[in-house]
XYZ file of C-alpha atoms in Angstrom:
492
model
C -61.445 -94.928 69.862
C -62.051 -95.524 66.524
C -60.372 -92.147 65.247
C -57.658 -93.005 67.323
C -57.236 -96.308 65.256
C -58.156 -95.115 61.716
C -54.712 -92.300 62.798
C -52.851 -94.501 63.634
C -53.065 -97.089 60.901
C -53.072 -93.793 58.441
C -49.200 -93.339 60.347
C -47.995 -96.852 59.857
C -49.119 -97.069 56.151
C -47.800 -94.154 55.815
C -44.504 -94.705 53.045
C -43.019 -91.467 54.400
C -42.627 -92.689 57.515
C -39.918 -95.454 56.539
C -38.790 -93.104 54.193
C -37.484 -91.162 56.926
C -36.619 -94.257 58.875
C -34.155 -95.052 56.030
C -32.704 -91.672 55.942
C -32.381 -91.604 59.726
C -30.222 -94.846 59.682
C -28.327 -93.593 56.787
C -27.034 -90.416 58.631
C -26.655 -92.011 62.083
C -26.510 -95.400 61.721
C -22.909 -96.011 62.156
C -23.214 -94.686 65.258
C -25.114 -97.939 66.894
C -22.264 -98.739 68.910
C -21.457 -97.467 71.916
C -19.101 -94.832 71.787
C -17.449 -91.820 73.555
C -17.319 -88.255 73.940
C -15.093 -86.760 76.763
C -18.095 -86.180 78.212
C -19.338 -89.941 78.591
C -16.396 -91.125 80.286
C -17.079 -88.685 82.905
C -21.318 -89.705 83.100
C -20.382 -92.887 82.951
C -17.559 -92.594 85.934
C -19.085 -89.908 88.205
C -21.347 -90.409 91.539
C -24.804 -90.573 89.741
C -25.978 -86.932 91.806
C -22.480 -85.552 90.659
C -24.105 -85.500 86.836
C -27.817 -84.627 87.894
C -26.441 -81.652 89.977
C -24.409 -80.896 86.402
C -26.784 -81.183 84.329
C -29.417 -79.527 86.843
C -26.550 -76.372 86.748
C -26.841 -76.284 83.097
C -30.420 -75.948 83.014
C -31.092 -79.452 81.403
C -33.314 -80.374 84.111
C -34.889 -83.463 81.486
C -31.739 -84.792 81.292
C -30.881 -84.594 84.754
C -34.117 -86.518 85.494
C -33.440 -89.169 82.792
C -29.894 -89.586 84.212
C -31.507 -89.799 87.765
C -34.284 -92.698 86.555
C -32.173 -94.680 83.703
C -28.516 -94.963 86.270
C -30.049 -94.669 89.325
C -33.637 -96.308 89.007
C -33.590 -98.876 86.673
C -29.022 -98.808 87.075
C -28.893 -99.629 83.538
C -25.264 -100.446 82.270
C -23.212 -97.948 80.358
C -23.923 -100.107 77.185
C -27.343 -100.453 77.841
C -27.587 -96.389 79.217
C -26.439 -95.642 75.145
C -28.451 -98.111 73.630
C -31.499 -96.472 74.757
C -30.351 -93.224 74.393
C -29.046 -93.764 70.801
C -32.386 -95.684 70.095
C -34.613 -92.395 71.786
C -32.583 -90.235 69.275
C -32.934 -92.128 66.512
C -36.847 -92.652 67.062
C -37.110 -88.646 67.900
C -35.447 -87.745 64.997
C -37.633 -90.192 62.677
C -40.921 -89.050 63.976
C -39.392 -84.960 63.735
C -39.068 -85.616 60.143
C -42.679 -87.068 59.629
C -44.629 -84.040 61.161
C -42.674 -81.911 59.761
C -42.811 -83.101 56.353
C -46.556 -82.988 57.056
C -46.911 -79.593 57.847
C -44.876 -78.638 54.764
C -46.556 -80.532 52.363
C -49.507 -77.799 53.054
C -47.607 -75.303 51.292
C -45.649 -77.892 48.671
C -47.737 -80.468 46.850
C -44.747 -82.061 45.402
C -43.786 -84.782 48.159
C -40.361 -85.568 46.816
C -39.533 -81.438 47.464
C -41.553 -81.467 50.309
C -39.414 -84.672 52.033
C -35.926 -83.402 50.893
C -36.689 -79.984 52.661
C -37.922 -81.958 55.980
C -34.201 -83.708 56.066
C -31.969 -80.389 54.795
C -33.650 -78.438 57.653
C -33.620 -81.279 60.476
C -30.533 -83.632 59.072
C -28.689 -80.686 58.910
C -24.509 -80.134 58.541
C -24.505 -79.441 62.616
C -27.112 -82.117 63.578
C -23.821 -84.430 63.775
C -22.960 -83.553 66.659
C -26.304 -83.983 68.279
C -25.673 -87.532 68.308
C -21.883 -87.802 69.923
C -22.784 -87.579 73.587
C -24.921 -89.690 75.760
C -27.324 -87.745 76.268
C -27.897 -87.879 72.685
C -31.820 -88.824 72.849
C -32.398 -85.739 74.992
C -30.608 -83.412 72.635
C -32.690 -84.864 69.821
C -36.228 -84.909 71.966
C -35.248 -81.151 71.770
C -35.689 -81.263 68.024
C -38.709 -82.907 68.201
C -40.388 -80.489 70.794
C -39.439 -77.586 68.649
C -41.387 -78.566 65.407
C -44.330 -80.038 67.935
C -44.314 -76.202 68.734
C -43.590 -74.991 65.263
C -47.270 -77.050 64.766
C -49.204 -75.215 67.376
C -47.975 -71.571 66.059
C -49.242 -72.863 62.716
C -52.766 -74.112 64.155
C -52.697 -69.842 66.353
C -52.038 -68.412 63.286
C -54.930 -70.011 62.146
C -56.946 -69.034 64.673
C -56.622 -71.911 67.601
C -55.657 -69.266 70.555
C -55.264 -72.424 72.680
C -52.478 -73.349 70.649
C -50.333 -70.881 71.471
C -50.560 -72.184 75.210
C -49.387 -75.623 74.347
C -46.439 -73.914 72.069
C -44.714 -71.791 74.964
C -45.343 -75.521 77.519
C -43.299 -77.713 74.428
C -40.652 -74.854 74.277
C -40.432 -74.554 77.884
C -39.637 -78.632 78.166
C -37.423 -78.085 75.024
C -35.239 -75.565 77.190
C -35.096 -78.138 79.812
C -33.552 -81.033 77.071
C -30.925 -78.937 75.604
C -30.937 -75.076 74.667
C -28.817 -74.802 71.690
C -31.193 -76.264 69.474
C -34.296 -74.189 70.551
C -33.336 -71.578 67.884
C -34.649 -74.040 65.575
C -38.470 -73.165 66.542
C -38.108 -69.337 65.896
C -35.928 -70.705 62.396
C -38.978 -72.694 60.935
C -41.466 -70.133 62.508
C -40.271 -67.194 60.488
C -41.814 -69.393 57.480
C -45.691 -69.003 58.845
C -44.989 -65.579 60.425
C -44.458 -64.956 56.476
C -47.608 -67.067 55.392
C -49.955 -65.394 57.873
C -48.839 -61.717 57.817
C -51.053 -60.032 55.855
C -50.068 -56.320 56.186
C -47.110 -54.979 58.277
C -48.988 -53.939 61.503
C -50.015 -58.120 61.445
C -46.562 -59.082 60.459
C -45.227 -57.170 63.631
C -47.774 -58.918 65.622
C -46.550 -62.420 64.214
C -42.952 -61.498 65.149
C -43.703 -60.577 68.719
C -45.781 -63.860 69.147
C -42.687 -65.938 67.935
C -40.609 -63.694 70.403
C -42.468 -64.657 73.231
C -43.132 -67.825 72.594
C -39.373 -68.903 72.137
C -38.146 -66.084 74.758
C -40.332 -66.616 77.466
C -39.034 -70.077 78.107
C -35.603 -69.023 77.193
C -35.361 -66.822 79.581
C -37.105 -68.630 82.663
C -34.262 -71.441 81.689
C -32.161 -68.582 82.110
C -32.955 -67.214 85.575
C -33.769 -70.684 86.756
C -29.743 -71.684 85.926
C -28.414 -68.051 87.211
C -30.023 -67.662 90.504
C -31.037 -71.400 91.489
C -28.010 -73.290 90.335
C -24.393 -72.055 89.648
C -22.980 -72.207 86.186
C -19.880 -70.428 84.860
C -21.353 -69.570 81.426
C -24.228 -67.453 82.784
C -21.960 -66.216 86.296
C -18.788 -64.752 84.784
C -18.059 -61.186 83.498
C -19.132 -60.091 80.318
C -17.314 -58.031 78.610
C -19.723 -56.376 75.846
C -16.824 -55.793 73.234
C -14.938 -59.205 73.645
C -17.935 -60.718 73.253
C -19.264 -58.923 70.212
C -15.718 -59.748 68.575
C -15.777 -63.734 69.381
C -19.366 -63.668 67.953
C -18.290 -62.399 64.892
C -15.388 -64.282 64.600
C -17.441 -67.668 65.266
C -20.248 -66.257 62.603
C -17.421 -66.349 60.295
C -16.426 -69.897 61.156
C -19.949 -71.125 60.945
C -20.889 -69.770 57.874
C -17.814 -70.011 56.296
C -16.044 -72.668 57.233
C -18.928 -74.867 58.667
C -16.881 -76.060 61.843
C -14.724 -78.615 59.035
C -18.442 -80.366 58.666
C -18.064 -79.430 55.148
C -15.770 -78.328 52.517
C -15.166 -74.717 52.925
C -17.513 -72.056 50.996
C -19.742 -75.344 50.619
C -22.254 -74.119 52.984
C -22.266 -70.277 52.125
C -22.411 -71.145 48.324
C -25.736 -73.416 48.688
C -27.300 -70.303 50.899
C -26.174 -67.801 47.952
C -27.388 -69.943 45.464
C -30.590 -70.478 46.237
C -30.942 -66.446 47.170
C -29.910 -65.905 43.993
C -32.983 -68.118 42.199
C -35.079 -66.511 44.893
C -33.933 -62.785 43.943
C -34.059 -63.819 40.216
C -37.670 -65.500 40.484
C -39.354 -62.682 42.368
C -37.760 -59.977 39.947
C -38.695 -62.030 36.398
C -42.695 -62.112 38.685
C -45.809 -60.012 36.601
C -46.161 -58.310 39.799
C -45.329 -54.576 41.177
C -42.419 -53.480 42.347
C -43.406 -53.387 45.963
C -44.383 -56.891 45.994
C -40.990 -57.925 44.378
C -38.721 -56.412 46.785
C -41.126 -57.871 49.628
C -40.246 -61.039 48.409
C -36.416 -60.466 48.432
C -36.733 -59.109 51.428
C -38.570 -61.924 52.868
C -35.583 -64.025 52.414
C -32.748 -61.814 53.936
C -35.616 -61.906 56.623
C -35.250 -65.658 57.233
C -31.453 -65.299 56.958
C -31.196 -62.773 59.596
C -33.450 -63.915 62.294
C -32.372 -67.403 61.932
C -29.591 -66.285 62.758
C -30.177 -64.030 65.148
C -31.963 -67.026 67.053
C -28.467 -68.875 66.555
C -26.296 -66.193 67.599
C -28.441 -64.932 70.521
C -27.900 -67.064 73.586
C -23.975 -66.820 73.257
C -24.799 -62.897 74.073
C -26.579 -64.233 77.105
C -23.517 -66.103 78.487
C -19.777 -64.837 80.118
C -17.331 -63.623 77.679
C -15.236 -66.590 78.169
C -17.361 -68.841 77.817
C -18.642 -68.044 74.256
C -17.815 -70.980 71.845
C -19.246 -71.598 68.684
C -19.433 -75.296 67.622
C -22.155 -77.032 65.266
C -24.417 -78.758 68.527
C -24.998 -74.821 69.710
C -25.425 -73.490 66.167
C -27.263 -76.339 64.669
C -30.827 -73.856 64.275
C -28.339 -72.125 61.362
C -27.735 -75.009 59.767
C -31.265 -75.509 59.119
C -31.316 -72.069 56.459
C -30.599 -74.122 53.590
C -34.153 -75.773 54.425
C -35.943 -73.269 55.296
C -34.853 -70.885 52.333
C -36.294 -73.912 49.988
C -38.946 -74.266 51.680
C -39.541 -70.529 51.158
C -38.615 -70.521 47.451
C -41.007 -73.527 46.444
C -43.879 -72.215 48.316
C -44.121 -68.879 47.149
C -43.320 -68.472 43.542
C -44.356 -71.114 40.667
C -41.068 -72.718 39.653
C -40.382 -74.485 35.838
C -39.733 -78.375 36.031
C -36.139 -77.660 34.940
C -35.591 -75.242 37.721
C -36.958 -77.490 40.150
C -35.006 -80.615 38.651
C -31.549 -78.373 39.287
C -32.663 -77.566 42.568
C -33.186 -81.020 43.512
C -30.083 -81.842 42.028
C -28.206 -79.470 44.215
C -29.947 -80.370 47.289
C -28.877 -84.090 46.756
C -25.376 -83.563 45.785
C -25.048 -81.510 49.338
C -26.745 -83.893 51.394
C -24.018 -86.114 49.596
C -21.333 -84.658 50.728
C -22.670 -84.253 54.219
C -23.010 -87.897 54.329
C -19.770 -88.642 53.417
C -18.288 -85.657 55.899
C -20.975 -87.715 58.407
C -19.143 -91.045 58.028
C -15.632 -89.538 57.801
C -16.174 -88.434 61.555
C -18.545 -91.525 62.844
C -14.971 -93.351 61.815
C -12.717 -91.158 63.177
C -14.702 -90.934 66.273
C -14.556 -94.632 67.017
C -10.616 -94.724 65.962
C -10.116 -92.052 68.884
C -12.406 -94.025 71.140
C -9.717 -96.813 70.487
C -6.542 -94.889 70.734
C -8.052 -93.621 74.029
C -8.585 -97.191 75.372
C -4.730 -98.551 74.276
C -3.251 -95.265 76.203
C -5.409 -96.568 79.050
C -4.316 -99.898 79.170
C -0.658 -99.178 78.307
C -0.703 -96.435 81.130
C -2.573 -99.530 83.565
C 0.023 -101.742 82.861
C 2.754 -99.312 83.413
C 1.532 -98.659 86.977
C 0.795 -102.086 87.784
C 4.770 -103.229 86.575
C 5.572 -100.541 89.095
C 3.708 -101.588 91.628
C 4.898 -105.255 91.198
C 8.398 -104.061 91.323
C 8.670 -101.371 93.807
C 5.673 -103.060 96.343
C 3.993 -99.234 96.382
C 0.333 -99.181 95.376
C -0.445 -95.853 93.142
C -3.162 -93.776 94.023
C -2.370 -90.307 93.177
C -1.886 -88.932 89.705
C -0.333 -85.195 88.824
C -0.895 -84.382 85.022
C 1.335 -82.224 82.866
C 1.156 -81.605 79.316
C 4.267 -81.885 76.256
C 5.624 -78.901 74.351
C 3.005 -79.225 71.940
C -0.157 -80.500 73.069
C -2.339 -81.978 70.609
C -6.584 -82.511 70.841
C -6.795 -85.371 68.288
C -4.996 -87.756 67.663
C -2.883 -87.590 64.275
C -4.607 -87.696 60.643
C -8.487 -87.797 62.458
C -10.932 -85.411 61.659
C -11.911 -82.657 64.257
C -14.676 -80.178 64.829
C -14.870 -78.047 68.093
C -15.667 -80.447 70.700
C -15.898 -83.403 68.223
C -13.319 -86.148 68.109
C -10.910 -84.834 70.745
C -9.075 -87.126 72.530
C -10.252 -87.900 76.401
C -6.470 -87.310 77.267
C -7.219 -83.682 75.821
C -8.669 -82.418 78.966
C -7.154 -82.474 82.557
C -10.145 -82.985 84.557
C -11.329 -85.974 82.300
C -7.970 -87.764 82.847
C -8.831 -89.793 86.148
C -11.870 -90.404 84.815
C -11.269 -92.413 81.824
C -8.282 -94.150 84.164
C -10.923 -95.186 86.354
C -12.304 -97.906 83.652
C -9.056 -99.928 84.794
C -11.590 -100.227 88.290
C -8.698 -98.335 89.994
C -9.670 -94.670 91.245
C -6.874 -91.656 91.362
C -6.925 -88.749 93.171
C -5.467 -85.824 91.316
C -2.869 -83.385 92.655
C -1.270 -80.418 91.468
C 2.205 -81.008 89.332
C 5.021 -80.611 90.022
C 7.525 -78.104 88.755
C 10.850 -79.056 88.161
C 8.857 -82.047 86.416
C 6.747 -79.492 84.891
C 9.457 -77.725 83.540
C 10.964 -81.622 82.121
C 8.146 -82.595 80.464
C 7.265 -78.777 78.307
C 10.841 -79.820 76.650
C 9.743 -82.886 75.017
C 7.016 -83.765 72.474
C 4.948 -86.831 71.543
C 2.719 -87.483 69.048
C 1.532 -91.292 70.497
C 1.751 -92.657 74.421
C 5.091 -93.495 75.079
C 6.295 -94.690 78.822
C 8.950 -91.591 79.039
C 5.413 -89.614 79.156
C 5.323 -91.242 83.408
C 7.704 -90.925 86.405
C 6.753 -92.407 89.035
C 7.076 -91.357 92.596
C 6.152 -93.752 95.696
C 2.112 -93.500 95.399
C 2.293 -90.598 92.771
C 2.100 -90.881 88.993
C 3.451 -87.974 87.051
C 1.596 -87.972 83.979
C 2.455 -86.306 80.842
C -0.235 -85.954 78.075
C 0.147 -85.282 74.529
C-alpha cells in the first residue's frame, strides 16, 4: 500500500504530467464542444443494436460495448455521450504522452528532447482526425494500449518473458478499439528491436517477436470480422494489381501531400531532413565502416517498416475499399518522432545541432497547430451549415404540409450537376469536414433531428434527369419538389 502511494504521489508531482496536459488542450481543445462527423448523426439517430451490430462488423468490439453501456445502460444524451467521450480521449491521450515520455527518457537524458519527441510521435499531423468522431475516446484508448505494449516489449527485451504475454493481451484489446492506429506499436517498437539487437541472428529474432506480437492480434481481429460478422472491406474481391496501384497512389498522398494536414512537401522535407543529420552524423563517427552504414541503415529501417505497418492492413481489405486518410495512416505520421528519437539516442549531438533540431521540431508542431485549428473551425462552420439546410429543408416541408393538408414521410434523394463534399472556402481532408448532405444514406438521418423520421425511396427519373441540369453551391428551395407524401430532394 505504501508503494502504491509513494507512485502515485511521484505521478501527480510529476511537472511532465501537466506539461502534457497543456499540450493536450492546446491541440484538441477547441474541440470541447459537441460536434459532428457524418458518422455521429447516424450513432446518434440509429436503433442503439443498429451501431453495436456496426461496430461489432467492423471488428471494434470495445466500442460496440461502450456504445451498448453509455446509450443503452446509463442512456446518456448525445451531449453528454461526447462529453465523455471527448473527456476519455483527452485523458488517454495525456496519460499516452507521460509513459511514453518515460520510457524515452531512458535513452535521452535531456527532458526538453525527450518531451518534444513524446508529442511529434503521438500528437502527430494524422492524430486530428482521431478526435472528429464520437467514438473519439476509443480511437484514442487505442493509442494508449499501443505504447502500454510498446512498455512490455521493452521490459522482454530485457529479459521479463512474462511481458511479452501482457503485450500480445493490450494489442489484442487495441484491435478491438480501432485498428488503424495499431501500426503505431510495431512504429515505436522498431526503436528497442534496434537497442536490443546485438548481432543479426538476435536482430531477426527481435523482428519476428514484434511480428507476432502486433500480427497475432491483427489477424484474430481479422478472422473474427470475416467469418463471424459481415463487412464489405474484408468480403469483396481483391484485385492484387488495383490494389497495389491505389496503395501507391495513397503512399504518395500521405507522404507527399499529408492528406492537406500540412503544407505540401512539409512533411517529406522534415523526414529528409533529419535523415540527412542522421546520414551526416554516422558518416563524420570515429568508427568503421560497417558500423556507419549500420547506422544509416538503421534509419531507412524505421522508415520502411513503419511504413510497412501503415500500409499493411489496406492489403488485407477489398480493392474497393482501400482509402487512405490520416485516422488509418496515423502510425506514419509518427516517423518524424521516432527518427528523433533514433538520432538523439544513438550518436552524441553538439548543442548547436541539437538547438536547430529543436528549432525545427517546434516550428512544425507550429504549423500543425495552426493546420489543427484551421479544421477544428471549419469543422464546426460545416456542423452549422448542416443544421440551417436542416431547418430550411423542415420548414419547407412543414409550409407544404400546412398548405396542401399531406403529411411527408417519404424522401427520394438526387444529387446537382456538380456535387460538392464541403461546403465552399472550408478546409477538407478525406473523410474530414464533409458535409452530412455529402452522403445519401446519412441524409434521413440528420433530417431526423427535426423529430420527424423519413423513409427513403429510390428517385425518380425524369426528376433525376431535372435536377443533373442544375447546380448549387448553398440550399436553395428549387433543390425540393414535392409530391403528395414524397419529397424529392436534391443535394449539392
Amino acid at each position: 500500500m505504501e508503494n502504491l502511494k509513494d507512485k502515485i504521489k511521484e505521478i501527480i508531482t510529476d511537472k511532465n504530467l501537466y506539461i502534457f496536459t497543456i499540450i493536450t488542450i492546446v491541440f484538441f481543445g477547441a474541440l470541447c464542444k459537441l460536434q459532428y462527423a457524418p458518422d455521429t448523426y447516424s450513432v446518434f439517430t440509429n436503433e442503439l443494436m443498429h451501431s453495436v451490430k456496426h461496430f461489432l462488423s467492423c471488428g471494434r468490439i470495445v466500442t460496440a460495448v461502450a456504445t451498448y453501456v453509455v446509450m443503452g445502460i446509463l442512456k446518456l444524451s448525445n451531449e453528454w455521450t461526447y462529453i465523455l467521450s471527448y473527456t476519455f480521449a483527452m485523458i488517454c491521450m495525456i496519460i499516452a504522452l507521460y509513459r511514453l515520455n518515460r520510457l524515452i527518457q531512458k535513452d535521452i537524458k535531456n527532458h526538453i528532447i525527450s518531451a518534444i519527441i513524446a508529442i511529434l510521435i503521438l500528437i502527430n499531423p494524422f492524430s486530428l482526425e482521431l478526435f472528429l468522431y464520437i467514438e473519439k475516446g476509443i480511437m484514442v484508448l487505442s493509442v494508449l494500449l499501443c505504447v502500454l505494449a510498446v512498455e512490455q516489449i521493452d521490459k522482454f527485451f530485457q529479459g521479463n518473458k512474462k511481458s511479452i504475454i501482457w503485450a500480445g493481451i493490450l494489442m489484442i484489446i487495441a484491435n478491438c478499439c480501432y485498428q488503424g492506429t495499431v501500426g503505431l506499436f510495431v512504429a515505436i517498437s522498431l526503436m528497442y528491436i534496434i537497442k536490443y539487437s546485438k548481432n543479426i541472428k538476435g536482430f531477426i529474432v527481435n523482428n519476428v517477436i514484434v511480428a507476432l506480437t502486433y500480427g497475432i492480434p491483427a489477424l484474430l481481429n481479422f478472422l473474427l470480422v470475416r467469418f463471424f460478422f459481415t463487412n464489405a472491406r474484408v468480403n469483396g474481391e481483391m484485385i492484387f494489381s488495383e490494389s497495389i496501384a491505389k496503395v501507391i497512389d495513397g503512399t504518395k498522398r500521405m507522404l507527399v501531400n499529408s492528406y492537406d494536414l500540412l503544407p505540401k512537401y512539409v512533411f517529406l522535407a522534415i523526414i529528409v531532413i533529419i535523415l540527412g543529420i542522421i546520414i551526416y552524423k554516422a558518416i563524420r563517427e570515429n568508427i568503421s565502416t560497417k558500423e556507419k552504414a549500420l547506422k544509416i541503415l538503421s534509419a531507412f529501417y524505421l522508415m520502411a517498416g513503419t511504413l510497412f505497418a501503415t500500409v499493411a492492413p489496406q492489403m488485407l481489405q477489398d480493392t474497393n475499399s482501400i482509402w487512405f486518410v490520416a485516422r488509418s495512416s496515423y502510425p506514419m505520421a509518427a516517423i518524424i518522432g521516432i527518427l528523433g528519437l533514433y538520432l538523439f539516442s544513438k550518436f552524441d549531438i553538439k548543442e548547436i545541432v541539437k538547438d536547430i533540431v529543436i528549432c525545427i521540431c517546434i516550428v512544425f508542431l507550429l504549423i500543425q497547430y495552426v493546420y489543427f485549428m484551421d479544421y477544428t473551425r471549419d469543422n464546426y462552420i460545416g456542423n452549422y451549415l448542416d443544421k440551417q439546410v436542416t431547418t430550411q429543408i423542415y420548414q419547407e416541408i412543414l409550409n407544404y404540409e400546412e398548405a396542401t393538408g399531406n403529411t411527408v414521410d417519404t424522401i427520394a434523394i438526387y444529387r446537382d450537376k456538380t456535387p460538392q463534399y464541403v461546403y465552399p472556402e472550408l478546409k477538407a481532408s478525406g473523410d474530414i469536414n464533409i458535409k452530412a448532405y455529402s452522403a445519401d444514406w446519412c441524409v434521413s438521418r440528420i433530417l431526423k433531428f427535426t423529430g420527424r423520421e423519413f423513409k427513403v425511396i429510390e428517385a425518380n427519373q425524369e426528376i433525376k434527369e431535372q435536377f443533373e441540369q442544375k447546380s448549387w453551391d448553398y440550399f436553395s428551395p428549387e433543390q425540393i419538389i414535392f409530391e403528395n407524401n414524397i419529397m424529392h430532394l436534391c443535394v449539392f
